[in-house]
Coordinates of C-alpha atoms in Angstrom, one line a residue:
X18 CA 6.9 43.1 -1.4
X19 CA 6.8 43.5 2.7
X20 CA 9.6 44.1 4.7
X21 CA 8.9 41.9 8.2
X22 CA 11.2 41.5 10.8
X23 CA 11.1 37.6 11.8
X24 CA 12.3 36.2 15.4
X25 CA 15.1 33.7 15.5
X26 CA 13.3 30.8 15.8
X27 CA 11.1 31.2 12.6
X28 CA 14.8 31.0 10.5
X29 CA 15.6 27.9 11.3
X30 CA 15.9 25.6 8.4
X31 CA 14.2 22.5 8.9
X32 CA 16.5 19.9 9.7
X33 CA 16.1 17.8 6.0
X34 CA 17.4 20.1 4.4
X35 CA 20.3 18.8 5.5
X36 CA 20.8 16.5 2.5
X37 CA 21.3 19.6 0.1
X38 CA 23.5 21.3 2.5
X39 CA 25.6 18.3 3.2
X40 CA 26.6 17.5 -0.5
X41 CA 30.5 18.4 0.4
X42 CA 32.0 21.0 2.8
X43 CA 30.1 24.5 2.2
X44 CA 32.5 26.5 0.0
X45 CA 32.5 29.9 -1.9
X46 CA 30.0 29.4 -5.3
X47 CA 31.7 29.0 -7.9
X48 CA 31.6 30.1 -12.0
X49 CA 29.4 27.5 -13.4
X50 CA 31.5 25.4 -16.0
X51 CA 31.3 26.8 -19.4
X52 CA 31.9 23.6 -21.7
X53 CA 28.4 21.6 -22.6
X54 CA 25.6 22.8 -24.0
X55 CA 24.1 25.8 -23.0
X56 CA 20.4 26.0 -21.4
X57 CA 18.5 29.1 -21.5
X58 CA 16.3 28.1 -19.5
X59 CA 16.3 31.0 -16.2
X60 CA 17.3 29.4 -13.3
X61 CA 14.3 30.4 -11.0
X62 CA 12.7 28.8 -13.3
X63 CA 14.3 25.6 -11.6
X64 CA 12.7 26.4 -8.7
X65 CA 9.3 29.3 -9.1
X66 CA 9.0 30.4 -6.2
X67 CA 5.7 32.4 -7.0
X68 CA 3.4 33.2 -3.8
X69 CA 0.5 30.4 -4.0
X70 CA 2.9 27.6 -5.2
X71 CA 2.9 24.3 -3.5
X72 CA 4.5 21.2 -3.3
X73 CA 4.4 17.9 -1.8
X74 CA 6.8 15.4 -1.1
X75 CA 7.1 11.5 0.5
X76 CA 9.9 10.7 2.2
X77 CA 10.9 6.9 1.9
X78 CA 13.0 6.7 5.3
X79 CA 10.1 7.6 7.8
X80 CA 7.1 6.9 5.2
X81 CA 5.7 10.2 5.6
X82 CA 4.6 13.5 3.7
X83 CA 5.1 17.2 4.1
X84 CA 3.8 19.6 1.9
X85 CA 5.8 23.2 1.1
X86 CA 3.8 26.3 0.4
X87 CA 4.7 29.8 -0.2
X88 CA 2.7 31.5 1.7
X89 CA 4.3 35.0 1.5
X90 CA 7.6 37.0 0.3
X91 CA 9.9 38.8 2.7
X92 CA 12.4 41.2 2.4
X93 CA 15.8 40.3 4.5
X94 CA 19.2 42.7 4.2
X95 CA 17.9 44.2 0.9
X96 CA 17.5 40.4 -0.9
X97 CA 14.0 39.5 -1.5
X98 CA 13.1 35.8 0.0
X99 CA 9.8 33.7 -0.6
X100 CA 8.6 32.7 2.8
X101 CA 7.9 28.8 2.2
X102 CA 6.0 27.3 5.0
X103 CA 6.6 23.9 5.7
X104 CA 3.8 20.8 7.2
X105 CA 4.8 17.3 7.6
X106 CA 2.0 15.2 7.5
X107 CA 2.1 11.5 9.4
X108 CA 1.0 8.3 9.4
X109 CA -1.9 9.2 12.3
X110 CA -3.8 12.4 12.0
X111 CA -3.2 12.6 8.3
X112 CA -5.4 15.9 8.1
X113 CA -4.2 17.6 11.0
X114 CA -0.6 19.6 11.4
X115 CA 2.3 17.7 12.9
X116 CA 4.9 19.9 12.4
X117 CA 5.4 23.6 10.6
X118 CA 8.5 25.3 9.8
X119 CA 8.9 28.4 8.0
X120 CA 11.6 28.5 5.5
X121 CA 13.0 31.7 3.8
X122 CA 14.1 30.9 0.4
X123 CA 15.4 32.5 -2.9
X124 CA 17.3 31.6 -6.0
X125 CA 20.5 33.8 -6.4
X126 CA 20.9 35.6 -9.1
X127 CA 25.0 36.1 -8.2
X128 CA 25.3 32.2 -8.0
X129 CA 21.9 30.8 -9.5
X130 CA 21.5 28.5 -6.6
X131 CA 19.2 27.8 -4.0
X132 CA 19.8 30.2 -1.3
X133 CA 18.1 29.7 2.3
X134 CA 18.5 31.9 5.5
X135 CA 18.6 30.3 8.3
X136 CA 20.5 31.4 12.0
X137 CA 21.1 34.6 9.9
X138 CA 23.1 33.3 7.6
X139 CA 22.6 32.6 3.9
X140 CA 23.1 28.7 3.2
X141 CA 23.1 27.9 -0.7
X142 CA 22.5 24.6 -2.2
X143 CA 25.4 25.6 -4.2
X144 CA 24.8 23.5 -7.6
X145 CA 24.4 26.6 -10.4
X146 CA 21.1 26.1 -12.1
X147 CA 22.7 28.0 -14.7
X148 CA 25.0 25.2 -15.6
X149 CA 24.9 23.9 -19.1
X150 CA 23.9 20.7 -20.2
X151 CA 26.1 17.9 -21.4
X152 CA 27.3 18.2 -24.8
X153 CA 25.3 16.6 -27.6
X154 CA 26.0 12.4 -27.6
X155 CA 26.8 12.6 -23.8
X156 CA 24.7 11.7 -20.6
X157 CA 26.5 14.1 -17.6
X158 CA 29.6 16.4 -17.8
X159 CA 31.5 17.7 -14.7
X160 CA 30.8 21.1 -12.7
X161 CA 31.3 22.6 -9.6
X162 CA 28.9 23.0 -7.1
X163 CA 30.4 25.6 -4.8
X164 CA 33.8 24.0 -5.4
X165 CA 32.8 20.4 -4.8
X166 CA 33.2 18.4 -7.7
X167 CA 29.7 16.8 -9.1
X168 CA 27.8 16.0 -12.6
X169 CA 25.1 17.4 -14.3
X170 CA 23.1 15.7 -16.6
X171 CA 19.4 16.1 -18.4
X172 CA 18.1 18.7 -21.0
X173 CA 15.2 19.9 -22.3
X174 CA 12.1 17.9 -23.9
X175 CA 12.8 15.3 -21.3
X176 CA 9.9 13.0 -19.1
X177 CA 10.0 14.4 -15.6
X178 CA 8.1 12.2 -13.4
X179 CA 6.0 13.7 -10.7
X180 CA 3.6 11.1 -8.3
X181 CA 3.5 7.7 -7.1
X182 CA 4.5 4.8 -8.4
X183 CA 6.3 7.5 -11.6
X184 CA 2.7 7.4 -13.2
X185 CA 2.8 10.6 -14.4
X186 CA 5.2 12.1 -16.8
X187 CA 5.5 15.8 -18.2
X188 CA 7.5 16.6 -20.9
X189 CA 10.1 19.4 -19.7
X190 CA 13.5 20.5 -19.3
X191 CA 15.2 18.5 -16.7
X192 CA 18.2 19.2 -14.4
X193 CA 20.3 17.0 -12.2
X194 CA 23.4 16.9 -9.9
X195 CA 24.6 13.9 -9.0
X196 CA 28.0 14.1 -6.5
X197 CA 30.6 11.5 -5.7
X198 CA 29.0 10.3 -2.5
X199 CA 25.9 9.1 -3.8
X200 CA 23.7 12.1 -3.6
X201 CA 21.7 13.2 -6.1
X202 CA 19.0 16.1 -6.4
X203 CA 16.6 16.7 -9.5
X204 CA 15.1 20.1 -10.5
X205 CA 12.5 20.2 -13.4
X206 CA 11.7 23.7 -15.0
X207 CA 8.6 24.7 -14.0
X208 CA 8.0 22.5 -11.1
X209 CA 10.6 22.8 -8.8
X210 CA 12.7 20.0 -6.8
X211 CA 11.2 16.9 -7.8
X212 CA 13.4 14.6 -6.0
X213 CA 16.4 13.7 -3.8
X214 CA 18.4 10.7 -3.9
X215 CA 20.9 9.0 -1.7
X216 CA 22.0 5.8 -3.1
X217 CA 24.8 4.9 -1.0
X218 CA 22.2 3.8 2.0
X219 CA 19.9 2.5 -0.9
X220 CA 17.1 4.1 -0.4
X221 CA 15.2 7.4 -2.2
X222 CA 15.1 9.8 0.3
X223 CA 12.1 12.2 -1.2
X224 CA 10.4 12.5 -4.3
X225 CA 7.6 14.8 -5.5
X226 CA 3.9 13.5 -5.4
X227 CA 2.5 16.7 -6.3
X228 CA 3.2 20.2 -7.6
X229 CA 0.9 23.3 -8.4
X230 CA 2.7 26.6 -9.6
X231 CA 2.2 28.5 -12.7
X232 CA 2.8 26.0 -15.2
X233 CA 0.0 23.7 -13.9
X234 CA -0.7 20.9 -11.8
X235 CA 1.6 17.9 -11.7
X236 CA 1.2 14.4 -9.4
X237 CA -1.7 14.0 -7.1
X238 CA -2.0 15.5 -3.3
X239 CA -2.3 12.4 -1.0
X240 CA -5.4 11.8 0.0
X241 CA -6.7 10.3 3.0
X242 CA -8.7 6.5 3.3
X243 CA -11.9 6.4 5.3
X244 CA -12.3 2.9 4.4
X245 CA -12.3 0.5 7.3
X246 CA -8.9 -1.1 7.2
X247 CA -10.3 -4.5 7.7
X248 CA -12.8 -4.3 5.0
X249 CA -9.6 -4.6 2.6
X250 CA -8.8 -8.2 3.3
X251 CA -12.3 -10.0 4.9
X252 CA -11.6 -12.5 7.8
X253 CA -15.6 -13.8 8.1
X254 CA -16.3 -17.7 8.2
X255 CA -17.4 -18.9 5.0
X256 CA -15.9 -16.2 2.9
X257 CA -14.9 -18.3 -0.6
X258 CA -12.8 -17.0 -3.4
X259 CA -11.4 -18.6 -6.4
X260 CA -8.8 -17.5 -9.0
X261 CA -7.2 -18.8 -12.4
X262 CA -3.9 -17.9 -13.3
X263 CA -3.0 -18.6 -17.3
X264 CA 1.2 -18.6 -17.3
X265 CA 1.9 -18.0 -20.9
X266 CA 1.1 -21.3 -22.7
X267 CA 2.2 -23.9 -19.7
X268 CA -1.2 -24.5 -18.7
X269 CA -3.3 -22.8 -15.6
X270 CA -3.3 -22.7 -11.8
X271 CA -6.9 -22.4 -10.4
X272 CA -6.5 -21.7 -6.5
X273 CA -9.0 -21.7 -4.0
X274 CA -9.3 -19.3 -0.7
X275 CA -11.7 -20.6 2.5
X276 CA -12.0 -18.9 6.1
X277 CA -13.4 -22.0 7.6
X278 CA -13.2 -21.7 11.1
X279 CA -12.4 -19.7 14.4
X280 CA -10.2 -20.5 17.4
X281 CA -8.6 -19.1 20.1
X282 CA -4.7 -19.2 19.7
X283 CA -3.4 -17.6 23.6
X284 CA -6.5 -15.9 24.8
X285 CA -6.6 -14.0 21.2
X286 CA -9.2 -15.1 18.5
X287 CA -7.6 -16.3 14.7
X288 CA -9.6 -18.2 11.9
X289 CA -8.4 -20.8 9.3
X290 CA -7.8 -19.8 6.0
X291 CA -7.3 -22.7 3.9
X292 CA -5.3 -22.2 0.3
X293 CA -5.9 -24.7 -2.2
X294 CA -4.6 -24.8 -5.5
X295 CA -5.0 -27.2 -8.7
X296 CA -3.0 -27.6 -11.9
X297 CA -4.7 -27.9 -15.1
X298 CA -4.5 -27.9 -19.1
X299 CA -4.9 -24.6 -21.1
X300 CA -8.4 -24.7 -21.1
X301 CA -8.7 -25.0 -17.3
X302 CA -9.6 -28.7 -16.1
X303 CA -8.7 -29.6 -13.3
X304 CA -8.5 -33.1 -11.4
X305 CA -8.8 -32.3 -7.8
X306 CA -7.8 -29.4 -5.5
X307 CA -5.5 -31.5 -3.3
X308 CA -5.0 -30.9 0.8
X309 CA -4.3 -27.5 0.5
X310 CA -2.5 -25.5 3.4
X311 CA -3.9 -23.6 6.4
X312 CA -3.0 -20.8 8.1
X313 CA -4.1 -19.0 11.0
X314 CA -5.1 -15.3 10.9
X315 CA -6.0 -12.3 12.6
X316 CA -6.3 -8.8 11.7
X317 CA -4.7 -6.7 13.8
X318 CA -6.2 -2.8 14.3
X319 CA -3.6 -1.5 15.9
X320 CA -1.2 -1.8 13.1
X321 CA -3.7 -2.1 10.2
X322 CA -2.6 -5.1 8.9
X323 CA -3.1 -9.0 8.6
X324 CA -0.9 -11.0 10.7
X325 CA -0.5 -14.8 10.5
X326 CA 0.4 -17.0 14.1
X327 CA 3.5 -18.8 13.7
X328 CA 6.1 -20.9 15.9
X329 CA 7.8 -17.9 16.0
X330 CA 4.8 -15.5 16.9
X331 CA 3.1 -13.4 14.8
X332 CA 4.3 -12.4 11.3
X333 CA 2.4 -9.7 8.8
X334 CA 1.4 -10.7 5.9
X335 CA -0.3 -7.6 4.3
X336 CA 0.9 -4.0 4.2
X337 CA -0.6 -1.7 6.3
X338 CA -3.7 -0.7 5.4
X339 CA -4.6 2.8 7.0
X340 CA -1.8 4.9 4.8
X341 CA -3.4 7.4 2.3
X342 CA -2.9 7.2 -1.1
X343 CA -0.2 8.4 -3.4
X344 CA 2.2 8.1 -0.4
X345 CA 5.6 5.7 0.6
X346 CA 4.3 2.9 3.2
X347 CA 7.0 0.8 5.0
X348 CA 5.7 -2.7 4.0
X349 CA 7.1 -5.5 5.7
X350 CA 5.7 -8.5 3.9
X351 CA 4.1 -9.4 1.0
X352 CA 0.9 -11.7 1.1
X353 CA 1.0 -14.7 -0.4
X354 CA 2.4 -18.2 -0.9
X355 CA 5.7 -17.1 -1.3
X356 CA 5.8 -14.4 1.0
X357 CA 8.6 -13.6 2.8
X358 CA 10.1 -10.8 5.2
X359 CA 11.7 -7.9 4.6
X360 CA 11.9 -4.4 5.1
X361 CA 10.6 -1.7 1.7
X362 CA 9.0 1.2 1.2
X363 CA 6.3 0.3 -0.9
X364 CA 4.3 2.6 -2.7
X365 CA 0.7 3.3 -2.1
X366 CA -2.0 4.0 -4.8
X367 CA -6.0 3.6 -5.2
X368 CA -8.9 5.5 -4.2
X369 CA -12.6 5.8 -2.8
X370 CA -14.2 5.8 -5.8
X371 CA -16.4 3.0 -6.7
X372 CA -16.0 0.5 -9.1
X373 CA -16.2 -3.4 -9.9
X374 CA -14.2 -6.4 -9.9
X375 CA -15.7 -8.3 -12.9
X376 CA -16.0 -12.3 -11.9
X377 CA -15.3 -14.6 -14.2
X378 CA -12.6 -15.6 -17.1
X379 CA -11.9 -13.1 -19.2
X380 CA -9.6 -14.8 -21.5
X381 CA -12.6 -17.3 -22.3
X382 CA -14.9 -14.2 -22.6
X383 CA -16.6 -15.5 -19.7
X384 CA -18.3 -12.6 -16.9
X385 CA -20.7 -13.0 -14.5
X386 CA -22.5 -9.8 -12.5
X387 CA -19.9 -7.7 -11.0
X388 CA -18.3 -7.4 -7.5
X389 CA -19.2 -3.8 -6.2
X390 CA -15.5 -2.2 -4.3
X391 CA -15.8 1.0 -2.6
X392 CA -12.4 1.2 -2.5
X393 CA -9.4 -0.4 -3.6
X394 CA -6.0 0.4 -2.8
X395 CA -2.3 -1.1 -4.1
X396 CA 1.3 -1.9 -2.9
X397 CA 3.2 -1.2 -5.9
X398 CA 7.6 -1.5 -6.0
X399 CA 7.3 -4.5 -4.0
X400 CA 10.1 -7.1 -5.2
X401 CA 8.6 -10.4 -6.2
X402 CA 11.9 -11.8 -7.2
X403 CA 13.5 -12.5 -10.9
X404 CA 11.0 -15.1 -11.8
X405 CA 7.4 -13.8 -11.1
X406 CA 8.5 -10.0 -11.0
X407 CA 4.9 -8.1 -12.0
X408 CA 3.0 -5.7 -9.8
X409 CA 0.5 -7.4 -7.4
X410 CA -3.0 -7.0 -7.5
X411 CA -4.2 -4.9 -4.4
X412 CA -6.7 -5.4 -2.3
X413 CA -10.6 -4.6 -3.0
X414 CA -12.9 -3.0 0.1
X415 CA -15.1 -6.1 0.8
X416 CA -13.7 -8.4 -1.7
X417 CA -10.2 -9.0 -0.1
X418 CA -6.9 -9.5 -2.5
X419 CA -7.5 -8.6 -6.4
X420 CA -6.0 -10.3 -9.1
X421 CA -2.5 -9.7 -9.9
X422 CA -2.2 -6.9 -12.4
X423 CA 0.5 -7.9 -14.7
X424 CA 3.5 -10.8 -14.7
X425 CA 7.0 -10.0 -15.8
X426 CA 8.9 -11.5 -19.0
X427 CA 5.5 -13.1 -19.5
X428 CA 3.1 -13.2 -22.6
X429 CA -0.8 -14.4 -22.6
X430 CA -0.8 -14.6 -18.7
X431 CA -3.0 -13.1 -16.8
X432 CA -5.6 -14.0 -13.5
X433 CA -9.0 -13.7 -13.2
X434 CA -11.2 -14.0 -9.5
X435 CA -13.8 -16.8 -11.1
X436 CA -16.4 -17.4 -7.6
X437 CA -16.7 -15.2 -5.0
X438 CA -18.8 -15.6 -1.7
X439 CA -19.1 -13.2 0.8
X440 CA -20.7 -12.7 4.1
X441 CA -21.9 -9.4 5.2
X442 CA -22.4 -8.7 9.4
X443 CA -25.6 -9.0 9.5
X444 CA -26.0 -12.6 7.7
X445 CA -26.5 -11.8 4.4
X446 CA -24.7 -13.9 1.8
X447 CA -23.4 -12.6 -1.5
X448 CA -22.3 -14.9 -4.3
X449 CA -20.4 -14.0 -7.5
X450 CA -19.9 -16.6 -10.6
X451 CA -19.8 -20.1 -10.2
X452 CA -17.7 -22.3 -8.3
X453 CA -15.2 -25.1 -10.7
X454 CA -16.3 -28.1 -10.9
X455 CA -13.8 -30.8 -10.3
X456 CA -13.9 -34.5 -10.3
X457 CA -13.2 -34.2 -6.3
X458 CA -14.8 -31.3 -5.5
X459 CA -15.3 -31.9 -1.6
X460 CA -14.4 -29.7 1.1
X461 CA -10.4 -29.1 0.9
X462 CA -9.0 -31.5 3.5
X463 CA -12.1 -32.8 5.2
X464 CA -11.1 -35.8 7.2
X465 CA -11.5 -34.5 11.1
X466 CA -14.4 -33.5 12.8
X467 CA -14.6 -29.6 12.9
X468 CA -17.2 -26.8 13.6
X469 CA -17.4 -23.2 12.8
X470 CA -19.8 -20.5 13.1
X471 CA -20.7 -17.6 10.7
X472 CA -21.6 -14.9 10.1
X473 CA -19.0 -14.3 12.9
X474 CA -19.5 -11.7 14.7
X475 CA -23.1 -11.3 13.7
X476 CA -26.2 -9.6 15.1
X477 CA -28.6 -11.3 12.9
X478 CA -29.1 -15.5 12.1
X479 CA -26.3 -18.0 13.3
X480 CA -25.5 -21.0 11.2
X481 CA -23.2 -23.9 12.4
X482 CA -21.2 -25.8 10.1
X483 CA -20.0 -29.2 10.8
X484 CA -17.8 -31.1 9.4
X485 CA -17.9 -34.9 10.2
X486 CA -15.5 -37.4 8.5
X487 CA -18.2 -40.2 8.4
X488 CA -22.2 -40.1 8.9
X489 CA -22.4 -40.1 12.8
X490 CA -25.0 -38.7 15.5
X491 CA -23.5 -35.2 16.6
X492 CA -24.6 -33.5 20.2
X493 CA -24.3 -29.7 18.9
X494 CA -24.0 -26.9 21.9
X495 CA -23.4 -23.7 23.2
X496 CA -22.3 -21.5 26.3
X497 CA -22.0 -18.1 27.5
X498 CA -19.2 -16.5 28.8
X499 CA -20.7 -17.6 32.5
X500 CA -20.6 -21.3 31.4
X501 CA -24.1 -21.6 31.2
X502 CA -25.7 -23.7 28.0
X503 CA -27.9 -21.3 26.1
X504 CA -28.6 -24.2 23.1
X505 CA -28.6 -28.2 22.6
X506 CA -29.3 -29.7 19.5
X507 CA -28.8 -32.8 18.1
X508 CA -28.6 -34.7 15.0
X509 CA -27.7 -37.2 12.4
X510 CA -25.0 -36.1 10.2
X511 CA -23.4 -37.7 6.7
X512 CA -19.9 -37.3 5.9
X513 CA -18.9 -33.7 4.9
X514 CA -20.0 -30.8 5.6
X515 CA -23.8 -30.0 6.9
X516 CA -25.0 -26.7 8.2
X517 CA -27.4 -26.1 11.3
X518 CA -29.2 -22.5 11.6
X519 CA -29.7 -21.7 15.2
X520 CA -32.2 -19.1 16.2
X521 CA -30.3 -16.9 18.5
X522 CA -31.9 -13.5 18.6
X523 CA -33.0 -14.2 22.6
X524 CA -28.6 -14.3 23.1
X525 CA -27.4 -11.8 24.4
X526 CA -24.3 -9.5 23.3
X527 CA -20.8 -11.5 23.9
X528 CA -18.8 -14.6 23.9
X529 CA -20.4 -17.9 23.5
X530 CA -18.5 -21.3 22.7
X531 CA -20.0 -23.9 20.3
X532 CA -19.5 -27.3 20.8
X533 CA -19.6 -30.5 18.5
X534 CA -19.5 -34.2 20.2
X535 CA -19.2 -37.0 17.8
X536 CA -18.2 -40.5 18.8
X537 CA -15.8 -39.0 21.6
X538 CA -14.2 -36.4 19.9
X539 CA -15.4 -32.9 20.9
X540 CA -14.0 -29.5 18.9
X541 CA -15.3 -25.9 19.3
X542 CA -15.4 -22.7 18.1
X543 CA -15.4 -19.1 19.3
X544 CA -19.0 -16.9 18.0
X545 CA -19.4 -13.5 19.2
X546 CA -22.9 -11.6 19.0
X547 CA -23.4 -7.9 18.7

């Protein structure tokens, strides 16, 4: 033990602690209440503060982390105090230091509670971790927590759950004070704090994703993502996925995703993404895939996520995507047909390390080759409503949105990605399974003459795709950013959709519009070349 001498400014207590200290009006500790069950356990144990240990936490309000490590012990007016420093960790510069504070700390033996120096002055959390359980047949019994009335609860051989979403529970003796405001605060023996609660504003206000002392390691640290945040949901023309959902024994939904085109929406560049979907029999027929609905979508890199153009601007429709994992992200809309807005710390979970989305339909037995991800990440604690309440799927580094995991109050259901095309930057196409054959298996809602370009952008071969809702002679083109026509083509085309490759390795690097006449009508696309 080293006696230091600290400045001021290193005592200050770092202003969230003020949800312990502002349980009730700081009082005089009182004589933990002697009815209940005893516990044995010692109350450091509630919170071992042993050089070396470490902790992290996510807090739900601001969606970041912080991680507390003592780092040293100290010896202030003859009590002995852990010196626990203290590093939030943001949103950007998840490796680097945005903000330290050291904390002395100690666990009073006069009071067993959590005692903290700060201006000079001892502030205690005041809650005894002495205090006895409830008796046996009850779930909380009253105590005073430095003469504010509260409840404990808990015991010993209980889960305490440490990480994110609760994955990881550890059998131990747990101990909680929960007050008549709303707030709440969780010790577990051996691990420390392991969360805070204030339910009156309806939110979790930290919990622990991680703990290493003595008794071992609990949670998982989180980690950072050096995938590219766009790879998680792919925007490239001519990317193809479809999906079968089995609901129980109602039948299936087979749904089909296409990014079909480009176009520029006010000076900023958006593609079509047309959703299809099909109802069948148990065994998966299907008649036709129907119009289907488009959408018009963008990623946007300065807030990670997808966004969709609206009426009434632009509107996310994906979390975003450059959080680390095992952390709270503030997710603002969940993708998908029934998507709709609102404000919820989501939780994040995945990783880096490979693996493979297996195409095909499992429930038939049915795989083709798998779909290599580098990465995949999920949005879990999302609220999908009453009727269709399971976790979603995630999202796969180069494959886009992965099937959803599990459905609530729902037997034999389950969804399966069945075809998957992709289209790498330099060209290079990728497919996965087969595509379902229907009985009108054309183009979801051909019946306008379109073009689009892919890959897009691309440094390698161009192909066209036109789309022509009868056989007609088409005039294909395409211009630089100057105006200038770099490439003329015609040709005879039938109805549907027929694909032109266009040598374009003399273009150089930029803009260029394409261009497709057809008995007067004229539509274009945006392609850029790297």
């Amino acid at each position: 033990v080293v006696e230091v001498q600290l400045p001021p400014f290193h005592l200050l207590m770092h202003v969230r602690y003020h949800l312990a200290v502002a349980f009730a009006c700081l009082v005089a500790a009182a004589p933990s209440a002697q009815d209940g069950t005893p516990d044995s356990t010692p109350p450091e144990a509630y919170y071992p503060l042993d050089v070396g240990n470490e902790w992290v936490y996510v807090e739900t309000r601001r969606a970041v982390a912080y991680r507390e490590k003592v780092v040293a012990d100290s010896v202030v007016g003859g009590a002995t105090f852990a010196v626990v420093r203290r590093t939030e960790i943001g949103d950007s510069g998840w490796e680097g230091l945005q903000d330290t504070t050291i904390t002395l700390v100690r666990v009073a033996p006069e009071t067993a509670a959590v005692v903290r120096l700060g201006d000079g002055e001892e502030i205690s959390d005041r809650c005894p971790l002495d205090a006895g359980f409830p008796a046996e047949g009850s779930d909380e019994r009253p105590v005073l927590c430095g003469g504010a009335e509260a409840v404990v609860y808990g015991g010993p051989e209980r889960d305490v759950y440490v990480g994110l979403p609760y994955r990881q529970p550890a059998e131990g003796t747990l101990k909680g004070f929960r007050f008549p405001d709303h707030t709440e605060v969780r010790y577990a023996a051996g691990i420390g704090r392991v969360s805070s609660y204030r339910y009156e504003e309806g939110e979790i206000d930290e919990i622990l994703v991680y703990a290493r002392t003595s008794a071992g390691e609990f949670g998982e640290v989180p980690v950072a993502d050096p995938t590219d945040p766009a790879a998680y949901y792919p925007l490239d023309i001519g990317y193809e996925m479809e999906s079968i959902r089995r609901m129980g024994g109602s039948g299936t939904t087979r749904s089909r995703r296409v990014i079909e085109r480009d176009t520029l929406i006010g000076g900023v560049r958006f593609v079509a993404e047309r959703t299809s979907t099909a109802s069948g029999s148990w065994s998966g027929e299907v008649e036709d895939w129907g119009e289907g609905q488009v959408r018009f979508l963008r990623f946007d890199a300065e807030r990670a996520l997808v966004v969709e153009w609206t009426s009434d601007g632009e509107e996310p429709v994906t979390c975003p995507f450059d959080v680390p994992f095992n952390v709270v992200s503030d997710c603002q809309r969940l993708a998908g047909s029934n998507a709709a807005v609102f404000g919820y710390a989501s939780f994040v979970f995945g990783g880096t390390s490979d693996g493979d989305l297996f195409i095909g339909d499992s429930f038939a037995g049915i795989e083709h080759d798998p779909a290599p991800m580098s990465a995949r990440k999920h949005f879990d604690g999302l609220p999908l409503g009453f009727a269709d309440s399971g976790s979603p799927g995630g999202f796969g580094a180069g494959i886009g949105p992965l099937p959803q995991q599990n459905f609530g109050f729902c037997t034999l259901c389950r969804e399966d990605v069945t075809y998957l095309r992709l289209v790498d930057p330099d060209g290079t196409v990728r497919e996965y399974g087969a595509r379902y054959p229907v009985l009108a298996d054309e183009r979801p809602g051909a019946g306008a003459l379109a073009v689009a370009a892919f890959p897009n952008p691309s440094a390698g071969p161009l192909t066209v795709a036109v789309d022509s809702p009868a056989a007609a002679n088409i005039t294909l083109e395409a211009f630089d950013a100057l105006g200038r026509r770099v490439w003329l083509e015609t040709a005879v085309l039938d109805v549907g959709r027929e694909r032109v490759d266009i040598d374009a390795s003399r273009w150089a690097p930029g803009l260029y519009v394409i261009r497709a006449l057809a008995d007067g009508s004229a539509v274009t696309t945006i392609a850029v070349r790297r």
